[in-house]
mmCIF file of C-alpha atoms and ligand atoms in Angstrom:
data_model
loop_
_atom_site.group_PDB
_atom_site.id
_atom_site.type_symbol
_atom_site.label_atom_id
_atom_site.label_comp_id
_atom_site.label_asym_id
_atom_site.label_seq_id
_atom_site.Cartn_x
_atom_site.Cartn_y
_atom_site.Cartn_z
ATOM 1 C CA MET A 1 -113.325 -60.622 -33.991
ATOM 2 C CA ASN A 2 -111.950 -63.326 -36.202
ATOM 3 C CA PRO A 3 -108.461 -61.361 -37.255
ATOM 4 C CA GLU A 4 -107.374 -62.013 -41.090
ATOM 5 C CA LYS A 5 -104.362 -60.937 -41.881
ATOM 6 C CA ASN A 6 -104.194 -57.453 -43.860
ATOM 7 C CA LEU A 7 -107.620 -56.966 -43.032
ATOM 8 C CA LYS A 8 -108.270 -54.012 -40.816
ATOM 9 C CA ASN A 9 -109.928 -54.366 -37.194
ATOM 10 C CA VAL A 10 -113.047 -51.866 -36.696
ATOM 11 C CA LEU A 11 -115.198 -51.565 -34.287
ATOM 12 C CA ILE A 12 -119.033 -51.147 -34.667
ATOM 13 C CA ILE A 13 -120.770 -49.238 -31.847
ATOM 14 C CA LEU A 14 -124.607 -49.572 -32.073
ATOM 15 C CA THR A 15 -126.907 -46.660 -30.790
ATOM 16 C CA GLY A 16 -130.270 -46.948 -32.474
ATOM 17 C CA GLY A 17 -132.140 -45.546 -34.810
ATOM 18 C CA THR A 18 -134.092 -47.054 -37.755
ATOM 19 C CA ILE A 19 -131.224 -48.974 -38.884
ATOM 20 C CA SER A 20 -131.997 -51.167 -35.789
ATOM 21 C CA MET A 21 -135.568 -50.728 -36.262
ATOM 22 C CA LYS A 22 -138.830 -53.287 -37.567
ATOM 23 C CA ALA A 23 -142.062 -52.603 -38.131
ATOM 24 C CA LYS A 24 -144.450 -54.215 -35.132
ATOM 25 C CA GLY A 25 -148.025 -54.204 -36.889
ATOM 26 C CA SER A 26 -150.051 -51.251 -35.123
ATOM 27 C CA MET A 27 -146.973 -50.245 -32.952
ATOM 28 C CA GLY A 28 -145.584 -48.709 -36.238
ATOM 29 C CA VAL A 29 -141.767 -48.704 -36.815
ATOM 30 C CA VAL A 30 -140.285 -49.306 -33.168
ATOM 31 C CA PRO A 31 -136.636 -50.700 -31.639
ATOM 32 C CA SER A 32 -135.442 -53.895 -32.222
ATOM 33 C CA SER A 33 -132.698 -55.874 -31.136
ATOM 34 C CA GLU A 34 -131.781 -57.827 -34.382
ATOM 35 C CA LEU A 35 -128.780 -55.924 -35.551
ATOM 36 C CA ALA A 36 -125.971 -57.002 -33.750
ATOM 37 C CA ASP A 37 -126.723 -60.684 -34.709
ATOM 38 C CA LEU A 38 -127.413 -59.734 -38.518
ATOM 39 C CA LEU A 39 -124.204 -57.843 -38.267
ATOM 40 C CA ASN A 40 -122.048 -60.656 -37.058
ATOM 41 C CA GLU A 41 -123.389 -63.146 -39.586
ATOM 42 C CA PHE A 42 -123.008 -60.643 -42.166
ATOM 43 C CA PRO A 43 -120.387 -62.495 -44.919
ATOM 44 C CA GLN A 44 -119.876 -59.446 -46.875
ATOM 45 C CA LEU A 45 -118.546 -57.262 -44.014
ATOM 46 C CA ASN A 46 -116.391 -59.814 -42.774
ATOM 47 C CA SER A 47 -114.442 -59.750 -45.961
ATOM 48 C CA VAL A 48 -113.919 -55.876 -45.735
ATOM 49 C CA ALA A 49 -112.685 -55.996 -42.189
ATOM 50 C CA ASN A 50 -112.515 -57.802 -38.939
ATOM 51 C CA ILE A 51 -115.200 -56.780 -37.081
ATOM 52 C CA ASP A 52 -116.438 -56.406 -33.526
ATOM 53 C CA VAL A 53 -119.969 -55.323 -32.462
ATOM 54 C CA MET A 54 -120.694 -53.064 -29.695
ATOM 55 C CA GLU A 55 -124.633 -52.536 -28.689
ATOM 56 C CA TYR A 56 -124.169 -49.614 -26.674
ATOM 57 C CA LEU A 57 -127.564 -47.949 -26.980
ATOM 58 C CA ASN A 58 -130.806 -48.500 -28.585
ATOM 59 C CA LEU A 59 -132.551 -45.322 -28.836
ATOM 60 C CA PRO A 60 -134.364 -43.246 -31.198
ATOM 61 C CA SER A 61 -131.993 -40.567 -31.902
ATOM 62 C CA PRO A 62 -134.452 -37.764 -30.754
ATOM 63 C CA TYR A 63 -134.024 -39.051 -27.391
ATOM 64 C CA ILE A 64 -130.388 -38.451 -27.515
ATOM 65 C CA THR A 65 -129.031 -35.534 -25.615
ATOM 66 C CA PRO A 66 -125.774 -33.477 -25.732
ATOM 67 C CA GLN A 67 -124.449 -35.100 -22.551
ATOM 68 C CA MET A 68 -125.126 -38.732 -24.146
ATOM 69 C CA MET A 69 -123.255 -37.079 -27.216
ATOM 70 C CA LEU A 70 -120.385 -36.814 -25.223
ATOM 71 C CA GLU A 71 -120.496 -39.915 -23.178
ATOM 72 C CA LEU A 72 -120.488 -41.758 -26.461
ATOM 73 C CA ALA A 73 -117.551 -39.753 -27.775
ATOM 74 C CA LYS A 74 -115.619 -40.581 -24.739
ATOM 75 C CA LEU A 75 -116.187 -44.098 -25.163
ATOM 76 C CA ILE A 76 -115.063 -43.852 -28.744
ATOM 77 C CA ASP A 77 -111.729 -42.183 -27.558
ATOM 78 C CA LEU A 78 -111.317 -45.062 -25.083
ATOM 79 C CA GLN A 79 -112.124 -48.111 -27.671
ATOM 80 C CA ILE A 80 -110.145 -46.558 -30.881
ATOM 81 C CA VAL A 81 -106.822 -47.500 -29.118
ATOM 82 C CA ASP A 82 -107.408 -51.102 -30.097
ATOM 83 C CA TYR A 83 -108.949 -50.798 -33.742
ATOM 84 C CA ASP A 84 -107.869 -48.977 -36.880
ATOM 85 C CA GLY A 85 -111.263 -47.285 -36.902
ATOM 86 C CA VAL A 86 -114.682 -46.940 -35.119
ATOM 87 C CA VAL A 87 -117.870 -46.973 -37.197
ATOM 88 C CA ILE A 88 -121.093 -45.885 -34.990
ATOM 89 C CA THR A 89 -124.464 -46.592 -36.355
ATOM 90 C CA HIS A 90 -127.024 -43.883 -34.991
ATOM 91 C CA GLY A 91 -130.736 -42.649 -36.012
ATOM 92 C CA THR A 92 -130.584 -39.872 -38.575
ATOM 93 C CA ASP A 93 -132.825 -37.335 -36.813
ATOM 94 C CA THR A 94 -129.987 -35.873 -34.590
ATOM 95 C CA LEU A 95 -126.982 -38.026 -36.241
ATOM 96 C CA GLU A 96 -125.560 -34.301 -37.412
ATOM 97 C CA GLU A 97 -125.495 -33.255 -34.261
ATOM 98 C CA THR A 98 -123.566 -36.192 -32.484
ATOM 99 C CA ALA A 99 -121.504 -36.588 -35.647
ATOM 100 C CA PHE A 100 -120.229 -32.704 -35.016
ATOM 101 C CA LEU A 101 -120.061 -32.963 -31.020
ATOM 102 C CA CYS A 102 -117.675 -35.816 -31.571
ATOM 103 C CA ASP A 103 -115.770 -34.081 -34.207
ATOM 104 C CA LEU A 104 -115.097 -31.203 -31.832
ATOM 105 C CA VAL A 105 -113.999 -33.180 -28.833
ATOM 106 C CA LEU A 106 -112.116 -36.322 -30.435
ATOM 107 C CA THR A 107 -108.568 -36.251 -30.296
ATOM 108 C CA THR A 108 -107.954 -39.227 -32.724
ATOM 109 C CA ARG A 109 -106.592 -39.220 -36.117
ATOM 110 C CA LYS A 110 -108.095 -42.707 -36.761
ATOM 111 C CA PRO A 111 -111.245 -42.758 -38.981
ATOM 112 C CA VAL A 112 -114.535 -42.492 -36.889
ATOM 113 C CA VAL A 113 -117.456 -42.707 -39.325
ATOM 114 C CA PHE A 114 -121.155 -42.219 -38.377
ATOM 115 C CA THR A 115 -123.829 -44.148 -40.645
ATOM 116 C CA ALA A 116 -127.516 -44.958 -40.791
ATOM 117 C CA ALA A 117 -130.731 -46.067 -42.648
ATOM 118 C CA MET A 118 -133.625 -43.937 -43.903
ATOM 119 C CA ARG A 119 -135.110 -47.521 -44.144
ATOM 120 C CA SER A 120 -136.272 -49.882 -41.569
ATOM 121 C CA GLY A 121 -135.496 -53.451 -41.674
ATOM 122 C CA SER A 122 -138.833 -54.193 -42.522
ATOM 123 C CA ASP A 123 -138.819 -51.967 -46.158
ATOM 124 C CA ILE A 124 -138.250 -52.905 -49.228
ATOM 125 C CA GLY A 125 -134.924 -51.705 -50.339
ATOM 126 C CA LEU A 126 -132.868 -51.525 -47.216
ATOM 127 C CA ASP A 127 -130.216 -48.808 -47.334
ATOM 128 C CA GLY A 128 -128.711 -50.019 -43.770
ATOM 129 C CA PRO A 129 -126.301 -52.987 -44.842
ATOM 130 C CA ARG A 130 -125.185 -50.746 -47.678
ATOM 131 C CA ASN A 131 -124.496 -47.822 -45.682
ATOM 132 C CA ILE A 132 -122.617 -49.913 -43.201
ATOM 133 C CA ILE A 133 -120.638 -51.756 -45.416
ATOM 134 C CA GLY A 134 -119.695 -48.097 -46.630
ATOM 135 C CA ALA A 135 -118.613 -46.858 -43.553
ATOM 136 C CA VAL A 136 -116.871 -49.760 -42.659
ATOM 137 C CA ARG A 137 -114.878 -49.865 -46.053
ATOM 138 C CA VAL A 138 -114.106 -45.866 -45.498
ATOM 139 C CA ALA A 139 -113.195 -46.518 -41.791
ATOM 140 C CA SER A 140 -110.388 -49.443 -43.060
ATOM 141 C CA HIS A 141 -109.320 -47.023 -45.673
ATOM 142 C CA HIS A 142 -106.157 -45.099 -45.369
ATOM 143 C CA ASP A 143 -106.950 -42.084 -47.028
ATOM 144 C CA SER A 144 -109.675 -41.798 -43.960
ATOM 145 C CA THR A 145 -107.036 -40.984 -41.437
ATOM 146 C CA ASP A 146 -107.057 -37.343 -39.915
ATOM 147 C CA LYS A 147 -110.119 -36.165 -41.642
ATOM 148 C CA GLY A 148 -111.980 -35.541 -38.498
ATOM 149 C CA VAL A 149 -115.444 -37.213 -37.881
ATOM 150 C CA LEU A 150 -117.062 -38.551 -41.031
ATOM 151 C CA VAL A 151 -120.785 -39.536 -42.183
ATOM 152 C CA VAL A 152 -121.418 -42.177 -44.972
ATOM 153 C CA MET A 153 -124.810 -42.152 -46.374
ATOM 154 C CA ASN A 154 -125.834 -43.484 -49.906
ATOM 155 C CA ASP A 155 -122.312 -43.770 -50.973
ATOM 156 C CA GLU A 156 -121.623 -40.517 -50.151
ATOM 157 C CA ILE A 157 -118.684 -39.360 -47.759
ATOM 158 C CA HIS A 158 -119.450 -35.951 -45.643
ATOM 159 C CA THR A 159 -117.937 -34.041 -42.725
ATOM 160 C CA ALA A 160 -119.597 -34.076 -39.554
ATOM 161 C CA ARG A 161 -119.241 -29.980 -39.989
ATOM 162 C CA ASP A 162 -120.964 -29.593 -43.298
ATOM 163 C CA VAL A 163 -123.868 -32.444 -43.412
ATOM 164 C CA VAL A 164 -127.351 -32.251 -42.511
ATOM 165 C CA LYS A 165 -130.435 -34.304 -42.870
ATOM 166 C CA PHE A 166 -132.066 -32.570 -45.605
ATOM 167 C CA ASP A 167 -134.829 -34.601 -46.246
ATOM 168 C CA THR A 168 -137.517 -36.220 -44.304
ATOM 169 C CA GLY A 169 -137.626 -39.764 -46.100
ATOM 170 C CA LYS A 170 -135.420 -40.104 -49.270
ATOM 171 C CA VAL A 171 -132.096 -42.600 -49.348
ATOM 172 C CA ASP A 172 -130.215 -39.487 -50.104
ATOM 173 C CA ALA A 173 -131.245 -37.374 -47.180
ATOM 174 C CA PHE A 174 -128.117 -36.229 -46.276
ATOM 175 C CA ARG A 175 -126.089 -33.655 -47.529
ATOM 176 C CA SER A 176 -123.399 -31.199 -47.648
ATOM 177 C CA VAL A 177 -125.362 -28.314 -48.835
ATOM 178 C CA ASP A 178 -122.667 -25.774 -49.052
ATOM 179 C CA TYR A 179 -119.687 -27.636 -50.174
ATOM 180 C CA GLY A 180 -120.996 -31.137 -51.557
ATOM 181 C CA PRO A 181 -119.501 -34.151 -50.444
ATOM 182 C CA LEU A 182 -115.896 -35.170 -49.562
ATOM 183 C CA GLY A 183 -115.967 -38.506 -51.499
ATOM 184 C CA SER A 184 -117.830 -41.485 -52.622
ATOM 185 C CA VAL A 185 -117.852 -45.221 -51.826
ATOM 186 C CA ASP A 186 -117.235 -46.515 -54.933
ATOM 187 C CA PRO A 187 -117.656 -50.280 -55.758
ATOM 188 C CA ASP A 188 -113.678 -50.920 -56.321
ATOM 189 C CA THR A 189 -112.367 -48.068 -53.904
ATOM 190 C CA ILE A 190 -112.716 -45.193 -51.673
ATOM 191 C CA VAL A 191 -112.570 -41.982 -53.701
ATOM 192 C CA TYR A 192 -112.016 -38.887 -51.936
ATOM 193 C CA HIS A 193 -112.796 -35.520 -54.226
ATOM 194 C CA ARG A 194 -111.439 -32.645 -51.996
ATOM 195 C CA SER A 195 -110.164 -31.871 -48.522
ATOM 196 C CA THR A 196 -111.248 -29.572 -45.820
ATOM 197 C CA LEU A 197 -109.625 -26.526 -45.291
ATOM 198 C CA PHE A 198 -111.825 -25.510 -41.907
ATOM 199 C CA ARG A 199 -111.653 -28.034 -39.063
ATOM 200 C CA GLU A 200 -112.436 -26.962 -35.522
ATOM 201 C CA SER A 201 -111.914 -28.687 -32.116
ATOM 202 C CA VAL A 202 -112.627 -28.205 -28.346
ATOM 203 C CA TRP A 203 -110.964 -30.814 -26.373
ATOM 204 C CA THR A 204 -113.415 -30.863 -23.571
ATOM 205 C CA ASP A 205 -114.863 -33.485 -21.431
ATOM 206 C CA LYS A 206 -117.421 -31.474 -19.772
ATOM 207 C CA LEU A 207 -120.299 -29.408 -21.672
ATOM 208 C CA ASP A 208 -122.599 -26.963 -20.525
ATOM 209 C CA THR A 209 -126.011 -27.254 -21.490
ATOM 210 C CA ALA A 210 -127.287 -23.773 -20.549
ATOM 211 C CA VAL A 211 -126.946 -22.511 -24.233
ATOM 212 C CA ASP A 212 -130.668 -22.272 -26.460
ATOM 213 C CA LEU A 213 -131.624 -21.683 -30.280
ATOM 214 C CA ILE A 214 -134.131 -19.448 -31.358
ATOM 215 C CA LYS A 215 -135.572 -19.459 -34.857
ATOM 216 C CA ALA A 216 -136.479 -16.351 -36.198
ATOM 217 C CA VAL A 217 -140.062 -16.027 -37.901
ATOM 218 C CA ALA A 218 -141.650 -12.772 -39.068
ATOM 219 C CA GLY A 219 -143.355 -10.603 -37.004
ATOM 220 C CA MET A 220 -141.919 -12.329 -34.079
ATOM 221 C CA ASP A 221 -141.576 -10.594 -30.521
ATOM 222 C CA GLU A 222 -139.252 -11.147 -27.859
ATOM 223 C CA ARG A 223 -140.481 -13.495 -25.672
ATOM 224 C CA HIS A 224 -138.502 -16.134 -26.227
ATOM 225 C CA ILE A 225 -135.084 -14.178 -25.633
ATOM 226 C CA ARG A 226 -136.348 -12.868 -22.809
ATOM 227 C CA CYS A 227 -137.327 -16.376 -21.466
ATOM 228 C CA SER A 228 -134.051 -17.676 -22.339
ATOM 229 C CA VAL A 229 -132.518 -14.512 -20.277
ATOM 230 C CA GLU A 230 -134.813 -15.293 -17.166
ATOM 231 C CA THR A 231 -134.249 -19.232 -16.940
ATOM 232 C CA GLY A 232 -129.959 -18.695 -17.228
ATOM 233 C CA ALA A 233 -128.977 -19.122 -20.422
ATOM 234 C CA LYS A 234 -125.329 -18.437 -20.582
ATOM 235 C CA ALA A 235 -125.552 -18.330 -24.670
ATOM 236 C CA ILE A 236 -128.440 -17.758 -27.150
ATOM 237 C CA VAL A 237 -128.157 -18.978 -30.612
ATOM 238 C CA ILE A 238 -130.615 -17.223 -33.046
ATOM 239 C CA GLU A 239 -131.384 -18.287 -36.563
ATOM 240 C CA ALA A 240 -131.729 -15.092 -37.883
ATOM 241 C CA PHE A 241 -132.841 -14.354 -41.703
ATOM 242 C CA GLY A 242 -130.864 -14.132 -44.604
ATOM 243 C CA ARG A 243 -127.268 -12.630 -44.223
ATOM 244 C CA GLY A 244 -128.201 -12.674 -39.944
ATOM 245 C CA ASN A 245 -131.017 -10.356 -39.800
ATOM 246 C CA LEU A 246 -133.630 -9.882 -37.334
ATOM 247 C CA PRO A 247 -136.709 -7.742 -36.603
ATOM 248 C CA SER A 248 -136.322 -4.560 -34.311
ATOM 249 C CA SER A 249 -138.645 -5.952 -31.956
ATOM 250 C CA LEU A 250 -135.658 -8.352 -30.544
ATOM 251 C CA VAL A 251 -133.234 -5.196 -30.212
ATOM 252 C CA GLU A 252 -133.881 -4.563 -26.787
ATOM 253 C CA GLU A 253 -134.290 -7.748 -25.455
ATOM 254 C CA ILE A 254 -130.890 -8.510 -27.452
ATOM 255 C CA ARG A 255 -129.227 -5.431 -25.643
ATOM 256 C CA ASN A 256 -130.409 -6.876 -22.247
ATOM 257 C CA ALA A 257 -129.393 -10.173 -22.680
ATOM 258 C CA LEU A 258 -125.764 -9.099 -23.681
ATOM 259 C CA LYS A 259 -125.763 -6.595 -20.731
ATOM 260 C CA LYS A 260 -125.647 -9.609 -18.470
ATOM 261 C CA ASN A 261 -122.962 -10.795 -20.473
ATOM 262 C CA ILE A 262 -125.008 -13.890 -22.209
ATOM 263 C CA LEU A 263 -123.393 -14.447 -25.478
ATOM 264 C CA VAL A 264 -125.880 -14.040 -28.290
ATOM 265 C CA VAL A 265 -125.132 -15.906 -31.725
ATOM 266 C CA ILE A 266 -126.215 -14.929 -34.984
ATOM 267 C CA CYS A 267 -126.640 -17.988 -37.652
ATOM 268 C CA SER A 268 -128.596 -17.727 -40.447
ATOM 269 C CA ARG A 269 -132.149 -19.824 -41.148
ATOM 270 C CA CYS A 270 -131.025 -20.177 -44.588
ATOM 271 C CA TYR A 271 -129.842 -23.623 -46.270
ATOM 272 C CA THR A 272 -126.660 -22.403 -47.040
ATOM 273 C CA GLY A 273 -124.175 -19.543 -47.113
ATOM 274 C CA ARG A 274 -122.459 -17.561 -44.316
ATOM 275 C CA VAL A 275 -123.827 -14.703 -41.680
ATOM 276 C CA LEU A 276 -121.989 -11.190 -42.785
ATOM 277 C CA SER A 277 -121.786 -7.757 -40.851
ATOM 278 C CA GLU A 278 -123.827 -6.133 -43.999
ATOM 279 C CA TYR A 279 -127.205 -4.550 -42.758
ATOM 280 C CA GLY A 280 -126.685 -1.374 -40.483
ATOM 281 C CA TYR A 281 -130.770 -0.780 -40.082
ATOM 282 C CA GLU A 282 -131.826 -1.636 -36.670
ATOM 283 C CA GLY A 283 -131.403 -5.510 -36.181
ATOM 284 C CA GLY A 284 -129.491 -6.009 -39.438
ATOM 285 C CA GLY A 285 -126.545 -8.225 -39.050
ATOM 286 C CA LYS A 286 -124.000 -5.189 -39.116
ATOM 287 C CA HIS A 287 -125.776 -3.335 -36.206
ATOM 288 C CA LEU A 288 -126.339 -6.568 -34.129
ATOM 289 C CA GLU A 289 -122.544 -7.576 -34.966
ATOM 290 C CA ASP A 290 -121.655 -3.783 -33.536
ATOM 291 C CA MET A 291 -123.881 -4.525 -30.447
ATOM 292 C CA GLY A 292 -121.735 -7.096 -29.112
ATOM 293 C CA CYS A 293 -123.482 -10.274 -31.142
ATOM 294 C CA LEU A 294 -121.616 -12.940 -32.273
ATOM 295 C CA LEU A 295 -121.634 -13.690 -36.431
ATOM 296 C CA ALA A 296 -121.436 -17.802 -36.846
ATOM 297 C CA GLY A 297 -120.213 -17.702 -40.407
ATOM 298 C CA ASP A 298 -121.497 -20.673 -42.169
ATOM 299 C CA LEU A 299 -122.181 -22.497 -39.036
ATOM 300 C CA LYS A 300 -125.696 -24.037 -38.469
ATOM 301 C CA GLY A 301 -127.662 -23.320 -35.476
ATOM 302 C CA ALA A 302 -127.741 -26.629 -33.887
ATOM 303 C CA LYS A 303 -123.892 -26.920 -34.549
ATOM 304 C CA ALA A 304 -123.377 -23.564 -32.914
ATOM 305 C CA ARG A 305 -125.498 -24.391 -30.016
ATOM 306 C CA LEU A 306 -123.490 -27.956 -29.198
ATOM 307 C CA LYS A 307 -119.924 -25.692 -30.198
ATOM 308 C CA LEU A 308 -121.104 -23.321 -27.334
ATOM 309 C CA MET A 309 -121.944 -26.190 -24.672
ATOM 310 C CA ALA A 310 -118.208 -27.508 -25.372
ATOM 311 C CA LEU A 311 -117.002 -24.352 -24.819
ATOM 312 C CA PHE A 312 -118.543 -23.132 -21.676
ATOM 313 C CA GLY A 313 -117.968 -26.807 -20.746
ATOM 314 C CA LYS A 314 -114.243 -26.030 -21.115
ATOM 315 C CA TYR A 315 -114.026 -22.415 -19.773
ATOM 316 C CA ASN A 316 -116.897 -21.199 -17.949
ATOM 317 C CA ASP A 317 -116.121 -17.514 -18.756
ATOM 318 C CA PRO A 318 -117.951 -15.762 -21.351
ATOM 319 C CA ASP A 319 -115.291 -13.778 -22.809
ATOM 320 C CA VAL A 320 -113.067 -16.619 -23.400
ATOM 321 C CA VAL A 321 -115.620 -18.792 -25.216
ATOM 322 C CA ARG A 322 -116.101 -15.550 -27.013
ATOM 323 C CA ARG A 323 -112.701 -15.590 -28.185
ATOM 324 C CA PHE A 324 -112.933 -19.152 -28.928
ATOM 325 C CA PHE A 325 -115.751 -19.060 -30.766
ATOM 326 C CA LEU A 326 -114.707 -17.005 -33.184
ATOM 327 C CA GLN A 327 -111.253 -18.497 -33.637
ATOM 328 C CA GLY A 328 -110.792 -19.437 -37.151
ATOM 329 C CA ARG A 329 -113.564 -16.918 -38.504
ATOM 330 C CA ASP A 330 -111.957 -13.842 -39.474
HETATM 331 N N1 LIG B 1 -136.612 -41.356 -35.907
HETATM 332 C C1 LIG B 1 -135.366 -41.993 -36.536
HETATM 333 C C2 LIG B 1 -134.277 -41.621 -35.512
HETATM 334 O O1 LIG B 1 -133.342 -41.179 -35.595
HETATM 335 C C3 LIG B 1 -135.232 -42.129 -37.629
HETATM 336 C C4 LIG B 1 -133.774 -42.918 -38.379
HETATM 337 O O2 LIG B 1 -133.140 -43.237 -37.317
HETATM 338 O O3 LIG B 1 -133.503 -42.586 -39.407
HETATM 339 O O4 LIG B 1 -133.925 -42.651 -34.689
#
């Protein structure tokens, strides 16, 4: 760090992803170690904040596990004491999960901002440098305090809870599909358009990863649920149809899971909206809730899974987890 008066102090933690990758001939796009050097010599960055760069990981984000997400959160908690904000670069594929888990477990009110790139260092029209500058500007801005973990991509600011990777390749791949972005990274300033009324936290230093996620498809049978039950799942998240409905062919195995005190949590495989206790036919959302399943509101399946891992890591008691999972929902 080269401290300049009045500039905020921001730590950038590198974890890998396309933003740290380059094309290497027939090998395709692979991790490279040049990002840290580039950032240290990035003049536009040093005029935005006093920067330190930590090369923590250099992994494609499909390799990132929930345990690694938790370790990263612990690192952020430790480091942020010495900084005004922290920016994390990450692969886009699992970014929304890492950002959400960090959002659940972090206690800091200081800005923590994830960013990434859709284009590698060898592509024309790089989005990585612009996203990093945007993320550092957001992390240095006074209005970013106490907003939970943020994600900055393509000049937009999203909350970790709302954001999803929506597109496989475009630079505007990240969207807050239900409610829209929280704000914008404009050339002259950072603008917040709205605030979030609903935030959730699980302050734990342990995860229990015995939580499965199953997606409903037309005509499916009970094998996947049975497999989860027989292999020790403590909770099963099911991405059901529409408002949270399933075929009746799954009901018996769900009942069996509930009898064994395994939590069954219903999300929707739709892109937006909440699940609801509406349909009373066998397997409908109301019927499932009456049986003892939990409805996850608007929380997406992958994030509900992480929240359950955090809750089981903290409480290890299905009844307590059930209570805390529903907190803020009724
Ligand atoms: N596969 C890459 C990753 O998630 C994609 C990316 O970073 O955009 O690491």
